[in-house]
Tab-separated table of C-alpha atoms in Angstrom:
chain	number	residue	atom	x	y	z
C	1	MET	CA	46.155	171.975	68.874
C	2	VAL	CA	49.425	170.120	68.843
C	3	ASN	CA	50.244	168.314	65.653
C	4	THR	CA	50.824	164.708	66.697
C	5	LYS	CA	51.555	163.535	63.157
C	6	ASN	CA	54.912	165.284	62.972
C	7	ARG	CA	56.049	163.963	66.402
C	8	LYS	CA	58.693	161.155	66.156
C	9	SER	CA	57.914	158.059	68.194
C	10	GLU	CA	60.803	157.036	70.473
C	11	PRO	CA	61.777	153.328	70.437
C	12	LEU	CA	61.421	151.323	73.646
C	13	GLN	CA	64.723	151.259	75.593
C	14	LEU	CA	65.873	148.857	78.284
C	15	LEU	CA	68.227	150.000	81.084
C	16	GLN	CA	68.989	153.201	79.332
C	17	PHE	CA	71.037	155.754	81.256
C	18	ASN	CA	69.326	158.946	82.323
C	19	LYS	CA	66.009	157.209	82.005
C	20	SER	CA	63.921	156.644	85.055
C	21	ILE	CA	61.829	153.565	85.734
C	22	PRO	CA	58.877	153.115	88.093
C	23	THR	CA	59.755	152.265	91.710
C	24	ARG	CA	57.618	149.162	91.577
C	25	ILE	CA	59.601	147.735	88.647
C	26	GLY	CA	62.872	148.481	90.460
C	27	ILE	CA	61.787	146.688	93.625
C	28	ILE	CA	60.643	143.653	91.659
C	29	SER	CA	63.965	143.497	89.797
C	30	LEU	CA	65.984	143.836	93.038
C	31	VAL	CA	63.972	141.083	94.759
C	32	GLY	CA	64.394	138.789	91.785
C	33	PHE	CA	68.135	139.357	91.658
C	34	SER	CA	68.432	138.724	95.437
C	35	CYS	CA	66.503	135.471	95.135
C	36	ALA	CA	68.776	134.303	92.294
C	37	VAL	CA	71.931	135.033	94.365
C	38	PHE	CA	70.457	133.288	97.398
C	39	SER	CA	69.514	130.230	95.268
C	40	LEU	CA	73.070	130.099	93.895
C	41	LEU	CA	74.503	130.131	97.397
C	42	LEU	CA	72.178	127.326	98.460
C	43	GLN	CA	73.378	125.281	95.498
C	44	PHE	CA	77.011	125.701	96.547
C	45	LEU	CA	76.213	124.770	100.138
C	46	ASN	CA	74.278	121.741	99.009
C	47	TYR	CA	77.163	120.599	96.781
C	48	GLY	CA	79.620	120.929	99.679
C	49	ALA	CA	77.362	118.964	102.007
C	50	ILE	CA	76.869	116.149	99.509
C	51	ARG	CA	80.618	115.997	98.851
C	52	GLY	CA	81.315	115.770	102.578
C	53	LEU	CA	78.759	112.969	103.030
C	54	SER	CA	80.292	111.040	100.166
C	55	LYS	CA	83.562	110.856	102.116
C	56	LYS	CA	81.914	110.020	105.442
C	57	GLN	CA	78.939	107.924	104.582
C	58	LEU	CA	76.981	106.620	107.548
C	59	ALA	CA	75.006	103.465	107.268
C	60	LEU	CA	73.077	101.176	109.547
C	61	VAL	CA	74.530	97.638	109.551
C	62	GLN	CA	72.700	94.682	111.070
C	63	LEU	CA	74.877	92.024	112.677
C	64	ASP	CA	74.254	88.296	112.747
C	65	ASP	CA	73.061	88.489	116.342
C	66	GLY	CA	70.362	91.010	115.402
C	67	LYS	CA	72.135	94.105	116.724
C	68	THR	CA	72.185	97.196	114.538
C	69	ILE	CA	75.241	99.488	114.543
C	70	THR	CA	76.210	102.686	112.702
C	71	ALA	CA	79.087	102.368	110.268
C	72	LYS	CA	80.922	104.814	108.062
C	73	SER	CA	83.141	104.355	105.037
C	74	VAL	CA	86.829	105.280	105.329
C	75	ASP	CA	89.847	105.342	103.077
C	76	GLU	CA	91.202	101.868	102.284
C	77	ASN	CA	94.428	102.599	104.255
C	78	GLN	CA	92.782	104.386	107.184
C	79	ARG	CA	92.278	102.676	110.558
C	80	SER	CA	91.156	104.354	113.764
C	81	PRO	CA	93.505	104.266	116.797
C	82	GLU	CA	90.903	102.265	118.705
C	83	VAL	CA	90.792	99.570	116.007
C	84	ILE	CA	94.588	99.327	115.886
C	85	LYS	CA	94.982	99.121	119.671
C	86	LYS	CA	92.243	96.485	119.984
C	87	PHE	CA	93.767	94.435	117.170
C	88	VAL	CA	97.236	94.444	118.796
C	89	GLY	CA	95.869	93.720	122.296
C	90	ASP	CA	93.550	90.892	121.223
C	91	THR	CA	96.095	89.273	118.939
C	92	PHE	CA	98.924	89.124	121.465
C	93	THR	CA	96.601	88.029	124.264
C	94	ARG	CA	95.464	85.079	122.178
C	95	MET	CA	98.988	84.192	121.039
C	96	PHE	CA	100.495	84.214	124.539
C	97	SER	CA	97.619	82.937	126.681
C	98	TRP	CA	97.820	79.172	126.971
C	99	ASP	CA	95.333	77.141	128.998
C	100	GLY	CA	96.044	73.811	127.315
C	101	LEU	CA	92.383	73.432	126.381
C	102	VAL	CA	90.553	73.478	123.033
C	103	LYS	CA	86.857	73.710	122.295
C	104	ILE	CA	85.338	71.333	119.720
C	105	TYR	CA	81.722	70.591	118.715
C	106	ASN	CA	80.045	67.210	118.708
C	107	ASP	CA	77.576	65.950	116.085
C	108	LEU	CA	74.743	67.815	117.885
C	109	GLY	CA	76.636	71.097	117.661
C	110	GLU	CA	77.282	71.182	121.385
C	111	PRO	CA	80.661	72.581	122.578
C	112	ILE	CA	83.016	70.198	124.292
C	113	THR	CA	86.247	71.234	126.033
C	114	LYS	CA	89.170	68.855	125.588
C	115	GLN	CA	92.914	68.824	126.270
C	116	ASP	CA	94.758	70.629	123.513
C	117	LYS	CA	97.175	68.386	121.616
C	118	GLY	CA	98.823	71.438	120.015
C	119	ILE	CA	100.091	72.075	116.482
C	120	ASP	CA	103.475	70.596	115.439
C	121	ILE	CA	106.081	73.109	114.337
C	122	ASP	CA	109.507	72.384	112.913
C	123	ALA	CA	111.645	74.511	115.219
C	124	ALA	CA	115.406	74.920	115.304
C	125	SER	CA	115.743	72.361	118.139
C	126	GLY	CA	113.460	69.850	116.499
C	127	LYS	CA	109.736	69.104	116.681
C	128	LYS	CA	107.938	71.540	118.947
C	129	LYS	CA	104.338	72.564	119.518
C	130	VAL	CA	102.260	75.688	119.822
C	131	THR	CA	98.773	75.831	121.205
C	132	THR	CA	95.874	75.658	118.768
C	133	LYS	CA	94.620	79.110	119.833
C	134	ALA	CA	98.053	80.679	119.350
C	135	TYR	CA	98.391	79.061	115.899
C	136	GLU	CA	95.030	80.479	114.833
C	137	ALA	CA	95.815	83.957	116.202
C	138	ALA	CA	99.142	83.957	114.329
C	139	PHE	CA	97.224	84.274	111.021
C	140	ALA	CA	97.238	88.016	111.856
C	141	ILE	CA	101.011	88.006	111.187
C	142	SER	CA	102.278	88.802	107.683
C	143	GLU	CA	103.447	85.992	105.427
C	144	ASN	CA	105.973	88.238	103.700
C	145	GLN	CA	109.507	86.879	103.889
C	146	ASN	CA	108.194	83.893	105.917
C	147	PHE	CA	107.720	86.167	108.951
C	148	ARG	CA	104.799	84.150	110.273
C	149	ALA	CA	106.667	80.877	109.921
C	150	ALA	CA	109.710	82.288	111.731
C	151	PHE	CA	107.465	83.679	114.522
C	152	LEU	CA	105.761	80.308	115.021
C	153	GLN	CA	109.172	78.624	115.343
C	154	LYS	CA	110.211	81.006	118.103
C	155	LEU	CA	106.800	80.712	119.762
C	156	ALA	CA	107.133	76.906	119.720
C	157	GLU	CA	110.548	77.206	121.491
C	158	LEU	CA	108.907	79.299	124.208
C	159	THR	CA	105.856	77.075	124.766
C	160	PRO	CA	106.489	74.560	127.583
C	161	ASN	CA	105.404	70.958	127.001
C	162	ARG	CA	103.645	71.049	130.367
C	163	ILE	CA	100.975	73.172	128.761
C	164	PHE	CA	99.782	70.143	126.731
C	165	GLU	CA	99.974	67.834	129.770
C	166	GLY	CA	97.524	69.986	131.734
C	167	ASN	CA	100.074	70.858	134.392
C	168	MET	CA	100.651	74.480	133.430
C	169	GLN	CA	98.836	77.554	132.176
C	170	ALA	CA	99.931	80.981	131.037
C	171	SER	CA	98.182	84.306	130.446
C	172	LEU	CA	99.359	87.532	128.898
C	173	ILE	CA	98.173	90.603	130.877
C	174	PRO	CA	98.469	93.886	128.926
C	175	ARG	CA	99.401	96.783	131.180
C	176	TYR	CA	99.758	99.486	128.558
C	177	ILE	CA	99.048	99.788	124.835
C	178	GLY	CA	100.340	103.077	123.432
C	179	GLU	CA	98.738	105.310	120.846
C	180	PRO	CA	99.547	104.229	117.302
C	181	ARG	CA	102.282	106.263	115.594
C	182	LEU	CA	101.825	106.772	111.868
C	183	ILE	CA	105.032	105.777	110.044
C	184	ARG	CA	103.710	106.162	106.530
C	185	ASP	CA	100.403	105.747	104.775
C	186	GLY	CA	98.714	102.656	106.153
C	187	VAL	CA	101.589	101.694	108.519
C	188	TRP	CA	101.699	102.287	112.287
C	189	GLN	CA	103.874	101.395	115.288
C	190	VAL	CA	102.360	100.511	118.653
C	191	ASP	CA	104.104	99.956	121.972
C	192	ILE	CA	102.736	97.224	124.238
C	193	VAL	CA	103.844	96.683	127.822
C	194	ALA	CA	102.582	93.415	129.279
C	195	THR	CA	103.401	90.540	131.593
C	196	ILE	CA	103.105	86.810	130.903
C	197	VAL	CA	102.010	85.081	134.082
C	198	THR	CA	102.566	81.330	134.267
C	199	PHE	CA	100.729	79.039	136.714
C	200	THR	CA	101.519	75.435	137.620
C	201	THR	CA	99.599	72.904	139.620
C	202	SER	CA	102.201	73.245	142.400
C	203	ASP	CA	102.397	77.073	142.293
C	204	ASN	CA	99.093	78.895	142.259
C	205	THR	CA	100.751	82.285	142.893
C	206	GLY	CA	102.170	82.420	139.394
C	207	GLN	CA	105.453	83.792	137.993
C	208	GLY	CA	105.652	86.887	135.808
C	209	ILE	CA	107.700	87.354	132.682
C	210	THR	CA	108.132	90.841	131.234
C	211	PHE	CA	106.791	91.262	127.700
C	212	ASN	CA	107.529	94.741	126.254
C	213	LYS	CA	107.389	95.049	122.468
C	214	THR	CA	107.077	97.596	119.664
C	215	VAL	CA	104.732	96.224	117.041
C	216	THR	CA	104.472	97.394	113.441
C	217	VAL	CA	101.092	96.895	111.835
C	218	GLU	CA	100.000	97.544	108.258
C	219	ALA	CA	96.600	98.054	106.662
C	220	VAL	CA	95.504	95.243	104.340
C	221	ASN	CA	92.344	94.498	102.447
C	222	THR	CA	89.662	93.208	104.747
C	223	PRO	CA	88.866	89.638	103.775
C	224	ARG	CA	85.348	89.119	102.481
C	225	GLU	CA	83.266	86.863	104.652
C	226	ILE	CA	81.900	83.861	102.764
C	227	THR	CA	78.892	81.929	104.018
C	228	ALA	CA	80.357	78.450	103.305
C	229	LEU	CA	83.702	78.660	105.068
C	230	THR	CA	85.875	75.805	106.161
C	231	GLU	CA	86.951	75.817	109.779
C	232	LEU	CA	90.465	76.966	108.842
C	233	SER	CA	89.172	79.699	106.546
C	234	ARG	CA	86.893	80.969	109.328
C	235	LYS	CA	89.862	81.225	111.703
C	236	ILE	CA	91.859	83.164	109.124
C	237	TYR	CA	88.946	85.499	108.528
C	238	GLU	CA	88.565	86.188	112.258
C	239	ALA	CA	92.272	86.905	112.692
C	240	ARG	CA	92.333	89.427	109.813
C	241	SER	CA	88.825	90.878	110.016
C	242	ALA	CA	90.193	94.202	111.316
C	243	GLY	CA	91.972	94.771	107.981
C	244	LEU	CA	95.398	94.771	109.666
C	245	GLU	CA	98.411	92.515	109.817
C	246	ILE	CA	101.573	92.481	111.936
C	247	THR	CA	104.758	93.015	109.930
C	248	GLN	CA	107.394	93.473	112.666
C	249	ILE	CA	107.849	92.671	116.365
C	250	ASN	CA	110.797	94.327	118.151
C	251	ASP	CA	111.857	94.758	121.728
C	252	LEU	CA	110.559	98.000	123.220
C	253	LYS	CA	113.364	100.513	123.659
C	254	PRO	CA	113.056	103.142	126.411
């Protein structure tokens, strides 16, 4: 018989070289390690996805008319080319389209169209007028260095008095609005090629005036809409709701 009393008991060893382990234990360890690595990779992928969504958050926004649109958050100085082009086109169309009419509302809230009396402007040649619609659209022009005031003075010089007598109308027809060129962060230049067509009661064919400009626009903070707005505040909000303002207007050079 073998004497078991004199045999030394070996201590338990973990991952000891030259020691074999059962195949079942090895498979379980390998599967566990693979699952841990796969879980770690999923965590990294999940972190990247969440970080990407934080920069491009999509949200459903319900408008006042009941429509629901998809919106996403962007950097405070970022504007899409479509927004910039629409802002330039709409603003200049409103500033240089004169029908001599203005819409007001009676006590019942019903719209009434009346002859536009215009807004008085102190121009270089004396008292002049601009149309009410052009004056309201000009709130999209920067106030820095009195640029808006100087623009209104020149616009008043160009606006014929016959507009306010109901004998003449004018309309700006955009023919081309170029892609915005980024000048620096939050500042773009846009080329606009258009024609101002004037109509009189005696000439229904109209006469065209070339209007080719390079417009510099800059990103500004979008004004916050307030429920209780005055009429003037509402017009300012509408003109600047795109979060842009016009800072320069120059002749378009070929």
